[in-house]
PDB file of C-alpha atoms and ligand atoms in Angstrom:
ATOM      1  CA  MET A   1      10.646  14.500  12.629  1.00  0.00           C
ATOM      2  CA  HIS A   2       8.847  15.771  15.711  1.00  0.00           C
ATOM      3  CA  ALA A   3       5.663  15.192  17.747  1.00  0.00           C
ATOM      4  CA  ARG A   4       2.615  17.391  17.176  1.00  0.00           C
ATOM      5  CA  ILE A   5      -0.726  17.426  18.936  1.00  0.00           C
ATOM      6  CA  PRO A   6      -3.910  18.939  17.522  1.00  0.00           C
ATOM      7  CA  GLN A   7      -6.684  20.456  19.605  1.00  0.00           C
ATOM      8  CA  ILE A   8      -9.747  18.641  18.291  1.00  0.00           C
ATOM      9  CA  ASP A   9     -13.213  19.108  19.766  1.00  0.00           C
ATOM     10  CA  PHE A  10     -15.150  15.858  19.354  1.00  0.00           C
ATOM     11  CA  SER A  11     -18.300  17.074  21.142  1.00  0.00           C
ATOM     12  CA  ASN A  12     -20.269  17.241  17.870  1.00  0.00           C
ATOM     13  CA  ALA A  13     -18.463  14.375  16.115  1.00  0.00           C
ATOM     14  CA  ASP A  14     -20.500  11.763  14.275  1.00  0.00           C
ATOM     15  CA  GLY A  15     -19.358   8.120  14.350  1.00  0.00           C
ATOM     16  CA  LEU A  16     -20.734   7.686  10.833  1.00  0.00           C
ATOM     17  CA  TRP A  17     -18.201  10.255   9.751  1.00  0.00           C
ATOM     18  CA  ILE A  18     -17.763   9.461   6.019  1.00  0.00           C
ATOM     19  CA  PRO A  19     -21.296   9.666   4.613  1.00  0.00           C
ATOM     20  CA  ARG A  20     -20.303   8.489   1.108  1.00  0.00           C
ATOM     21  CA  TRP A  21     -18.276   5.502   2.345  1.00  0.00           C
ATOM     22  CA  PRO A  22     -19.713   4.115   5.594  1.00  0.00           C
ATOM     23  CA  GLN A  23     -17.661   0.904   5.427  1.00  0.00           C
ATOM     24  CA  MET A  24     -14.444   2.957   5.477  1.00  0.00           C
ATOM     25  CA  ALA A  25     -15.770   5.114   8.340  1.00  0.00           C
ATOM     26  CA  HIS A  26     -16.494   2.040  10.420  1.00  0.00           C
ATOM     27  CA  ARG A  27     -13.311   0.163   9.558  1.00  0.00           C
ATOM     28  CA  LEU A  28     -11.356   3.211  10.713  1.00  0.00           C
ATOM     29  CA  ASN A  29     -13.579   3.338  13.796  1.00  0.00           C
ATOM     30  CA  GLY A  30     -12.533  -0.261  14.438  1.00  0.00           C
ATOM     31  CA  ALA A  31      -8.908   0.859  14.101  1.00  0.00           C
ATOM     32  CA  SER A  32      -9.529   3.759  16.463  1.00  0.00           C
ATOM     33  CA  LEU A  33     -10.807   1.269  19.059  1.00  0.00           C
ATOM     34  CA  PHE A  34      -7.606  -0.791  18.997  1.00  0.00           C
ATOM     35  CA  LEU A  35      -5.176   2.155  18.922  1.00  0.00           C
ATOM     36  CA  PRO A  36      -5.330   2.972  22.672  1.00  0.00           C
ATOM     37  CA  TYR A  37      -3.981  -0.569  23.225  1.00  0.00           C
ATOM     38  CA  LEU A  38      -1.831  -1.054  20.132  1.00  0.00           C
ATOM     39  CA  GLU A  39       0.093   2.207  20.369  1.00  0.00           C
ATOM     40  CA  PRO A  40       1.106   1.812  24.042  1.00  0.00           C
ATOM     41  CA  TYR A  41       2.179  -1.707  23.014  1.00  0.00           C
ATOM     42  CA  LEU A  42       4.350  -0.267  20.205  1.00  0.00           C
ATOM     43  CA  ILE A  43       5.961   2.073  22.726  1.00  0.00           C
ATOM     44  CA  ARG A  44       6.611  -0.759  25.200  1.00  0.00           C
ATOM     45  CA  VAL A  45       8.184  -2.927  22.499  1.00  0.00           C
ATOM     46  CA  MET A  46      10.397  -0.081  21.257  1.00  0.00           C
ATOM     47  CA  LYS A  47      11.506   0.577  24.850  1.00  0.00           C
ATOM     48  CA  GLN A  48      12.393  -3.098  25.268  1.00  0.00           C
ATOM     49  CA  ALA A  49      14.552  -2.869  22.134  1.00  0.00           C
ATOM     50  CA  ARG A  50      16.353   0.253  23.347  1.00  0.00           C
ATOM     51  CA  PRO A  51      19.256  -1.456  25.208  1.00  0.00           C
ATOM     52  CA  ILE A  52      20.057  -3.561  22.121  1.00  0.00           C
ATOM     53  CA  LEU A  53      19.874  -0.478  19.892  1.00  0.00           C
ATOM     54  CA  ALA A  54      22.139   1.441  22.263  1.00  0.00           C
ATOM     55  CA  GLU A  55      24.754  -1.206  21.567  1.00  0.00           C
ATOM     56  CA  LYS A  56      24.177  -1.969  17.886  1.00  0.00           C
ATOM     57  CA  ALA A  57      22.726   1.192  16.331  1.00  0.00           C
ATOM     58  CA  PRO A  58      22.735   4.152  18.725  1.00  0.00           C
ATOM     59  CA  ASP A  59      21.926   6.491  15.838  1.00  0.00           C
ATOM     60  CA  LEU A  60      18.372   5.057  15.825  1.00  0.00           C
ATOM     61  CA  LEU A  61      17.637   6.022  19.433  1.00  0.00           C
ATOM     62  CA  ALA A  62      16.608   9.625  18.743  1.00  0.00           C
ATOM     63  CA  ASP A  63      14.102   8.520  16.090  1.00  0.00           C
ATOM     64  CA  VAL A  64      12.720   5.840  18.402  1.00  0.00           C
ATOM     65  CA  ASP A  65      12.116   8.488  21.054  1.00  0.00           C
ATOM     66  CA  VAL A  66      10.238  10.772  18.634  1.00  0.00           C
ATOM     67  CA  PHE A  67       8.301   7.735  17.357  1.00  0.00           C
ATOM     68  CA  ASN A  68       7.255   6.966  20.932  1.00  0.00           C
ATOM     69  CA  ARG A  69       6.147  10.559  21.566  1.00  0.00           C
ATOM     70  CA  GLN A  70       4.114  10.609  18.344  1.00  0.00           C
ATOM     71  CA  GLU A  71       2.434   7.295  19.151  1.00  0.00           C
ATOM     72  CA  ALA A  72       1.663   8.471  22.701  1.00  0.00           C
ATOM     73  CA  ASN A  73      -0.088  11.553  21.318  1.00  0.00           C
ATOM     74  CA  HIS A  74      -2.010   9.453  18.784  1.00  0.00           C
ATOM     75  CA  TYR A  75      -3.622   7.077  21.229  1.00  0.00           C
ATOM     76  CA  LYS A  76      -4.627   9.829  23.641  1.00  0.00           C
ATOM     77  CA  VAL A  77      -6.528  11.736  20.945  1.00  0.00           C
ATOM     78  CA  HIS A  78      -8.068   8.501  19.625  1.00  0.00           C
ATOM     79  CA  ALA A  79      -9.204   7.651  23.165  1.00  0.00           C
ATOM     80  CA  ALA A  80     -11.033  11.013  23.282  1.00  0.00           C
ATOM     81  CA  TYR A  81     -12.800  10.206  20.001  1.00  0.00           C
ATOM     82  CA  ASN A  82     -13.548   6.647  21.146  1.00  0.00           C
ATOM     83  CA  ARG A  83     -15.577   8.031  24.047  1.00  0.00           C
ATOM     84  CA  VAL A  84     -17.918   9.452  21.378  1.00  0.00           C
ATOM     85  CA  LEU A  85     -18.131   6.033  19.695  1.00  0.00           C
ATOM     86  CA  PHE A  86     -18.971   4.321  22.992  1.00  0.00           C
ATOM     87  CA  ALA A  87     -21.704   6.927  23.633  1.00  0.00           C
ATOM     88  CA  GLN A  88     -23.207   6.643  20.138  1.00  0.00           C
ATOM     89  CA  TYR A  89     -22.997   2.858  19.592  1.00  0.00           C
ATOM     90  CA  PRO A  90     -24.006   0.181  22.122  1.00  0.00           C
ATOM     91  CA  GLY A  91     -22.156  -3.117  22.365  1.00  0.00           C
ATOM     92  CA  LEU A  92     -18.524  -1.991  21.906  1.00  0.00           C
ATOM     93  CA  GLU A  93     -17.313  -2.996  25.384  1.00  0.00           C
ATOM     94  CA  PRO A  94     -16.579  -6.672  24.534  1.00  0.00           C
ATOM     95  CA  PHE A  95     -14.425  -5.560  21.590  1.00  0.00           C
ATOM     96  CA  ASP A  96     -12.518  -3.214  23.870  1.00  0.00           C
ATOM     97  CA  ALA A  97     -11.894  -5.954  26.442  1.00  0.00           C
ATOM     98  CA  GLU A  98     -10.819  -8.419  23.737  1.00  0.00           C
ATOM     99  CA  ILE A  99      -8.202  -6.177  22.151  1.00  0.00           C
ATOM    100  CA  LYS A 100      -6.835  -5.040  25.526  1.00  0.00           C
ATOM    101  CA  ALA A 101      -6.295  -8.691  26.508  1.00  0.00           C
ATOM    102  CA  ASP A 102      -4.658  -9.495  23.138  1.00  0.00           C
ATOM    103  CA  PHE A 103      -1.920  -6.891  23.505  1.00  0.00           C
ATOM    104  CA  GLU A 104      -1.327  -7.783  27.156  1.00  0.00           C
ATOM    105  CA  ARG A 105      -0.887 -11.405  26.035  1.00  0.00           C
ATOM    106  CA  PHE A 106       1.549 -10.452  23.257  1.00  0.00           C
ATOM    107  CA  LEU A 107       3.699  -8.585  25.761  1.00  0.00           C
ATOM    108  CA  SER A 108       3.683 -11.337  28.356  1.00  0.00           C
ATOM    109  CA  GLU A 109       3.880 -14.442  26.124  1.00  0.00           C
ATOM    110  CA  GLU A 110       5.623 -13.504  22.873  1.00  0.00           C
ATOM    111  CA  SER A 111       9.327 -12.848  22.370  1.00  0.00           C
ATOM    112  CA  LEU A 112      10.772  -9.398  21.707  1.00  0.00           C
ATOM    113  CA  ASP A 113      11.655 -10.557  18.175  1.00  0.00           C
ATOM    114  CA  TRP A 114       8.048 -11.615  17.522  1.00  0.00           C
ATOM    115  CA  ASN A 115       6.661  -8.356  18.897  1.00  0.00           C
ATOM    116  CA  LEU A 116       9.101  -6.288  16.825  1.00  0.00           C
ATOM    117  CA  ALA A 117       7.993  -8.099  13.651  1.00  0.00           C
ATOM    118  CA  TYR A 118       4.329  -7.531  14.540  1.00  0.00           C
ATOM    119  CA  CYS A 119       5.019  -3.810  15.090  1.00  0.00           C
ATOM    120  CA  GLU A 120       6.882  -3.554  11.792  1.00  0.00           C
ATOM    121  CA  GLY A 121       4.007  -5.230   9.948  1.00  0.00           C
ATOM    122  CA  PHE A 122       1.562  -2.753  11.404  1.00  0.00           C
ATOM    123  CA  GLU A 123       3.721   0.237  10.497  1.00  0.00           C
ATOM    124  CA  CYS A 124       4.242  -1.018   6.895  1.00  0.00           C
ATOM    125  CA  SER A 125       0.513  -1.161   6.450  1.00  0.00           C
ATOM    126  CA  GLY A 126       0.114   2.262   8.095  1.00  0.00           C
ATOM    127  CA  LEU A 127       2.290   3.733   5.365  1.00  0.00           C
ATOM    128  CA  ILE A 128      -0.121   2.508   2.662  1.00  0.00           C
ATOM    129  CA  SER A 129      -3.100   3.783   4.648  1.00  0.00           C
ATOM    130  CA  SER A 130      -1.409   7.161   4.991  1.00  0.00           C
ATOM    131  CA  GLU A 131      -0.781   7.546   1.270  1.00  0.00           C
ATOM    132  CA  PHE A 132      -4.265   6.330   0.414  1.00  0.00           C
ATOM    133  CA  PHE A 133      -6.095   8.578   2.888  1.00  0.00           C
ATOM    134  CA  LEU A 134      -4.091  11.747   2.296  1.00  0.00           C
ATOM    135  CA  GLN A 135      -3.531  11.522  -1.448  1.00  0.00           C
ATOM    136  CA  GLU A 136      -6.150   9.357  -3.132  1.00  0.00           C
ATOM    137  CA  ILE A 137      -9.653   9.736  -1.734  1.00  0.00           C
ATOM    138  CA  ASP A 138     -10.570  13.407  -1.369  1.00  0.00           C
ATOM    139  CA  ASP A 139     -13.747  12.719  -3.384  1.00  0.00           C
ATOM    140  CA  ALA A 140     -14.817   9.795  -1.182  1.00  0.00           C
ATOM    141  CA  LEU A 141     -14.137  11.887   1.937  1.00  0.00           C
ATOM    142  CA  GLY A 142     -16.448  14.688   0.715  1.00  0.00           C
ATOM    143  CA  GLY A 143     -18.807  15.786   3.473  1.00  0.00           C
ATOM    144  CA  SER A 144     -16.886  13.914   6.151  1.00  0.00           C
ATOM    145  CA  ASP A 145     -17.061  15.030   9.786  1.00  0.00           C
ATOM    146  CA  PRO A 146     -14.306  17.673  10.144  1.00  0.00           C
ATOM    147  CA  ALA A 147     -13.160  16.602  13.631  1.00  0.00           C
ATOM    148  CA  VAL A 148     -12.738  12.912  12.779  1.00  0.00           C
ATOM    149  CA  HIS A 149     -11.216  13.787   9.417  1.00  0.00           C
ATOM    150  CA  GLU A 150      -8.620  15.954  11.147  1.00  0.00           C
ATOM    151  CA  LEU A 151      -7.883  13.167  13.648  1.00  0.00           C
ATOM    152  CA  TRP A 152      -7.001  10.737  10.868  1.00  0.00           C
ATOM    153  CA  ALA A 153      -5.208  13.248   8.629  1.00  0.00           C
ATOM    154  CA  TRP A 154      -2.884  14.263  11.478  1.00  0.00           C
ATOM    155  CA  HIS A 155      -2.339  10.692  12.652  1.00  0.00           C
ATOM    156  CA  LEU A 156      -1.663   9.276   9.192  1.00  0.00           C
ATOM    157  CA  ALA A 157       0.672  12.144   8.256  1.00  0.00           C
ATOM    158  CA  GLU A 158       2.828  11.289  11.288  1.00  0.00           C
ATOM    159  CA  GLU A 159       2.610   7.594  10.404  1.00  0.00           C
ATOM    160  CA  PHE A 160       4.184   8.552   7.082  1.00  0.00           C
ATOM    161  CA  GLU A 161       6.815  10.675   8.812  1.00  0.00           C
ATOM    162  CA  HIS A 162       7.951   7.871  11.145  1.00  0.00           C
ATOM    163  CA  ARG A 163       7.528   5.070   8.543  1.00  0.00           C
ATOM    164  CA  ASN A 164      11.158   3.905   8.801  1.00  0.00           C
ATOM    165  CA  VAL A 165      11.509   3.514  12.555  1.00  0.00           C
ATOM    166  CA  THR A 166      10.152   0.031  13.317  1.00  0.00           C
ATOM    167  CA  HIS A 167      11.596  -1.276  10.032  1.00  0.00           C
ATOM    168  CA  ASP A 168      15.079  -0.084  10.975  1.00  0.00           C
ATOM    169  CA  VAL A 169      14.720  -1.388  14.537  1.00  0.00           C
ATOM    170  CA  LEU A 170      13.578  -4.826  13.341  1.00  0.00           C
ATOM    171  CA  ARG A 171      16.412  -5.012  10.796  1.00  0.00           C
ATOM    172  CA  THR A 172      18.903  -4.212  13.553  1.00  0.00           C
ATOM    173  CA  VAL A 173      17.558  -6.391  16.367  1.00  0.00           C
ATOM    174  CA  ALA A 174      15.937  -9.342  14.558  1.00  0.00           C
ATOM    175  CA  PRO A 175      16.768  -9.335  10.837  1.00  0.00           C
ATOM    176  CA  GLY A 176      15.451 -11.874   8.366  1.00  0.00           C
ATOM    177  CA  TRP A 177      12.925 -11.854   5.540  1.00  0.00           C
ATOM    178  CA  LEU A 178      10.772 -14.789   6.716  1.00  0.00           C
ATOM    179  CA  HIS A 179      10.695 -13.436  10.243  1.00  0.00           C
ATOM    180  CA  ARG A 180       9.480 -10.070   8.922  1.00  0.00           C
ATOM    181  CA  LEU A 181       6.825 -11.817   6.786  1.00  0.00           C
ATOM    182  CA  ARG A 182       5.552 -13.771   9.781  1.00  0.00           C
ATOM    183  CA  GLY A 183       5.117 -10.483  11.664  1.00  0.00           C
ATOM    184  CA  PHE A 184       3.206  -8.971   8.762  1.00  0.00           C
ATOM    185  CA  LYS A 185       0.928 -12.019   8.599  1.00  0.00           C
ATOM    186  CA  ALA A 186       0.364 -12.036  12.372  1.00  0.00           C
ATOM    187  CA  PHE A 187      -0.529  -8.352  12.467  1.00  0.00           C
ATOM    188  CA  GLY A 188      -2.700  -8.575   9.318  1.00  0.00           C
ATOM    189  CA  GLU A 189      -4.790 -11.512  10.478  1.00  0.00           C
ATOM    190  CA  HIS A 190      -5.172 -10.141  13.982  1.00  0.00           C
ATOM    191  CA  LEU A 191      -6.252  -6.605  13.219  1.00  0.00           C
ATOM    192  CA  GLN A 192      -8.183  -7.289  10.020  1.00  0.00           C
ATOM    193  CA  SER A 193     -10.385  -9.726  11.862  1.00  0.00           C
ATOM    194  CA  PHE A 194     -10.920  -7.216  14.674  1.00  0.00           C
ATOM    195  CA  THR A 195     -11.758  -4.211  12.471  1.00  0.00           C
ATOM    196  CA  ALA A 196     -14.023  -6.305  10.214  1.00  0.00           C
ATOM    197  CA  ARG A 197     -16.074  -7.474  13.201  1.00  0.00           C
ATOM    198  CA  VAL A 198     -16.298  -3.983  14.713  1.00  0.00           C
ATOM    199  CA  SER A 199     -17.263  -2.546  11.335  1.00  0.00           C
ATOM    200  CA  GLU A 200     -19.964  -5.176  10.839  1.00  0.00           C
ATOM    201  CA  HIS A 201     -21.382  -4.345  14.277  1.00  0.00           C
ATOM    202  CA  LEU A 202     -21.442  -0.583  13.618  1.00  0.00           C
ATOM    203  CA  MET A 203     -22.832  -0.967  10.086  1.00  0.00           C
ATOM    204  CA  ALA A 204     -25.700  -3.101  11.418  1.00  0.00           C
ATOM    205  CA  ILE A 205     -26.601  -0.416  13.978  1.00  0.00           C
ATOM    206  CA  ASP A 206     -26.565   2.373  11.376  1.00  0.00           C
ATOM    207  CA  ARG A 207     -28.643   0.321   8.941  1.00  0.00           C
ATOM    208  CA  GLU A 208     -31.179  -0.366  11.672  1.00  0.00           C
ATOM    209  CA  ARG A 209     -31.287   3.356  12.430  1.00  0.00           C
ATOM    210  CA  GLY A 210     -31.975   4.047   8.746  1.00  0.00           C
ATOM    211  CA  ARG A 211     -28.747   6.009   8.299  1.00  0.00           C
ATOM    212  CA  ILE A 212     -27.294   3.871   5.487  1.00  0.00           C
ATOM    213  CA  ASP A 213     -29.393   3.095   2.442  1.00  0.00           C
ATOM    214  CA  ASP A 214     -28.793   0.853  -0.568  1.00  0.00           C
ATOM    215  CA  ASP A 215     -27.813   3.770  -2.846  1.00  0.00           C
ATOM    216  CA  VAL A 216     -24.981   4.785  -0.505  1.00  0.00           C
ATOM    217  CA  LEU A 217     -23.816   1.179  -0.263  1.00  0.00           C
ATOM    218  CA  ALA A 218     -23.820   0.807  -4.051  1.00  0.00           C
ATOM    219  CA  GLU A 219     -21.743   3.975  -4.537  1.00  0.00           C
ATOM    220  CA  SER A 220     -19.308   3.030  -1.801  1.00  0.00           C
ATOM    221  CA  GLU A 221     -18.576  -0.316  -3.487  1.00  0.00           C
ATOM    222  CA  ALA A 222     -16.677   1.617  -6.174  1.00  0.00           C
ATOM    223  CA  PHE A 223     -14.516   3.275  -3.502  1.00  0.00           C
ATOM    224  CA  THR A 224     -13.797  -0.129  -1.969  1.00  0.00           C
ATOM    225  CA  ARG A 225     -12.705  -1.503  -5.356  1.00  0.00           C
ATOM    226  CA  ARG A 226     -10.420   1.510  -5.794  1.00  0.00           C
ATOM    227  CA  GLU A 227      -8.961   0.801  -2.360  1.00  0.00           C
ATOM    228  CA  GLY A 228      -8.191  -2.782  -3.403  1.00  0.00           C
ATOM    229  CA  ARG A 229      -6.439  -1.627  -6.566  1.00  0.00           C
ATOM    230  CA  PHE A 230      -4.332   0.804  -4.512  1.00  0.00           C
ATOM    231  CA  TYR A 231      -3.392  -1.643  -1.753  1.00  0.00           C
ATOM    232  CA  ARG A 232      -2.656  -4.866  -3.656  1.00  0.00           C
ATOM    233  CA  PRO A 233       0.562  -3.847  -5.476  1.00  0.00           C
ATOM    234  CA  ARG A 234       1.843  -2.038  -2.394  1.00  0.00           C
ATOM    235  CA  ILE A 235       1.286  -5.068  -0.165  1.00  0.00           C
ATOM    236  CA  LEU A 236       3.112  -7.153  -2.742  1.00  0.00           C
ATOM    237  CA  LYS A 237       6.116  -4.808  -2.400  1.00  0.00           C
ATOM    238  CA  ILE A 238       6.061  -5.208   1.396  1.00  0.00           C
ATOM    239  CA  LEU A 239       6.298  -8.984   0.931  1.00  0.00           C
ATOM    240  CA  MET A 240       9.512  -8.733  -1.127  1.00  0.00           C
ATOM    241  CA  PRO A 241      12.827  -9.473   0.629  1.00  0.00           C
ATOM    242  CA  TRP A 242      14.249  -6.089  -0.443  1.00  0.00           C
ATOM    243  CA  TYR A 243      11.292  -4.019   0.818  1.00  0.00           C
ATOM    244  CA  SER A 244      12.141  -0.747   2.522  1.00  0.00           C
ATOM    245  CA  PRO A 245       9.862   2.181   3.427  1.00  0.00           C
ATOM    246  CA  HIS A 246      12.802   4.614   3.119  1.00  0.00           C
ATOM    247  CA  PRO A 247      12.536   5.717  -0.528  1.00  0.00           C
ATOM    248  CA  ARG A 248       8.948   7.015  -0.314  1.00  0.00           C
ATOM    249  CA  PRO A 249       8.928  10.781  -1.004  1.00  0.00           C
ATOM    250  CA  THR A 250       6.732  13.035   1.160  1.00  0.00           C
ATOM    251  CA  GLN A 251       3.903  14.246  -1.077  1.00  0.00           C
ATOM    252  CA  ALA A 252       2.418  17.753  -0.841  1.00  0.00           C
ATOM    253  CA  PRO A 253      -0.843  16.833   0.981  1.00  0.00           C
ATOM    254  CA  THR A 254       1.124  14.999   3.679  1.00  0.00           C
ATOM    255  CA  ARG A 255       3.595  17.888   3.985  1.00  0.00           C
ATOM    256  CA  ARG A 256       0.723  20.367   4.379  1.00  0.00           C
ATOM    257  CA  VAL A 257      -0.720  18.387   7.298  1.00  0.00           C
ATOM    258  CA  LEU A 258       2.691  17.951   8.962  1.00  0.00           C
ATOM    259  CA  ASP A 259       3.385  21.680   8.677  1.00  0.00           C
ATOM    260  CA  ALA A 260       0.016  22.697  10.118  1.00  0.00           C
ATOM    261  CA  TYR A 261       0.870  21.914  13.767  1.00  0.00           C
ATOM    262  CA  PRO A 262       3.452  23.339  16.150  1.00  0.00           C
ATOM    263  CA  GLU A 263       5.815  20.915  17.831  1.00  0.00           C
ATOM    264  CA  LYS A 264       4.460  19.481  21.081  1.00  0.00           C
ATOM    265  CA  ALA A 265       5.461  16.467  23.136  1.00  0.00           C
ATOM    266  CA  ALA A 266       3.101  13.988  24.798  1.00  0.00           C
TER     267      ALA A 266
HETATM  268 FE1  FE2 B   1       0.152   6.090  15.447  1.00  0.00          FE
HETATM  269 FE1  FE2 B   2       3.106   4.461  13.829  1.00  0.00          FE
END
């Protein structure tokens, strides 16, 4: 496991970057908007857990440090892409302010145990997103903007690579099935609501601009149903008391992305 950083030029990037599946493009745009706040939050929470790990599980510290370097690279590249989104779509500033305040509140008002469970919930879901994006939807991604596609392929490949870190940290510092479930629920409700509202906002703008027609929407419904069939059983596994991200094998498409970049720290 190591940190990589791609050199991506977003100067010609298009916010409507998946022409065959605009809802997915804009949900991921919603995710991109929260990442420059969520990922620094992950790093802060992992740093707060460090002294406890040093005592209870010092073997996890090296992975936590690589995790933090990967997440630091992720949010910086997403912030560069987000500048394109802000330039292309009016009305995103209130969303940005809202999500910034949310993560500041979590850090100041919630306990370390709560924050660790939230982080673990997010990372569990990131593992499903990684497998789905890199292994299941090449057809739906046909014609996608190469810069934004590369951003997500790189990010989600590293999400797969560091899939165990927050799970292992939570199990060490604040174990317990119900506690883990509460974190998953908190993360899910929080970020799903945010990305759905951002996506709705961006979809409305593109429809008004005449960039999304009914034929595209009809075709993309099939992709969305496929997404549901992929996610549901995997979410069910996350909810089980024995869930662990450890046994997932690294598939060839993920390996190819991970091997494409030289090692580079934040
Ligand atoms: Fe990340
Ligand atoms: Fe991550």
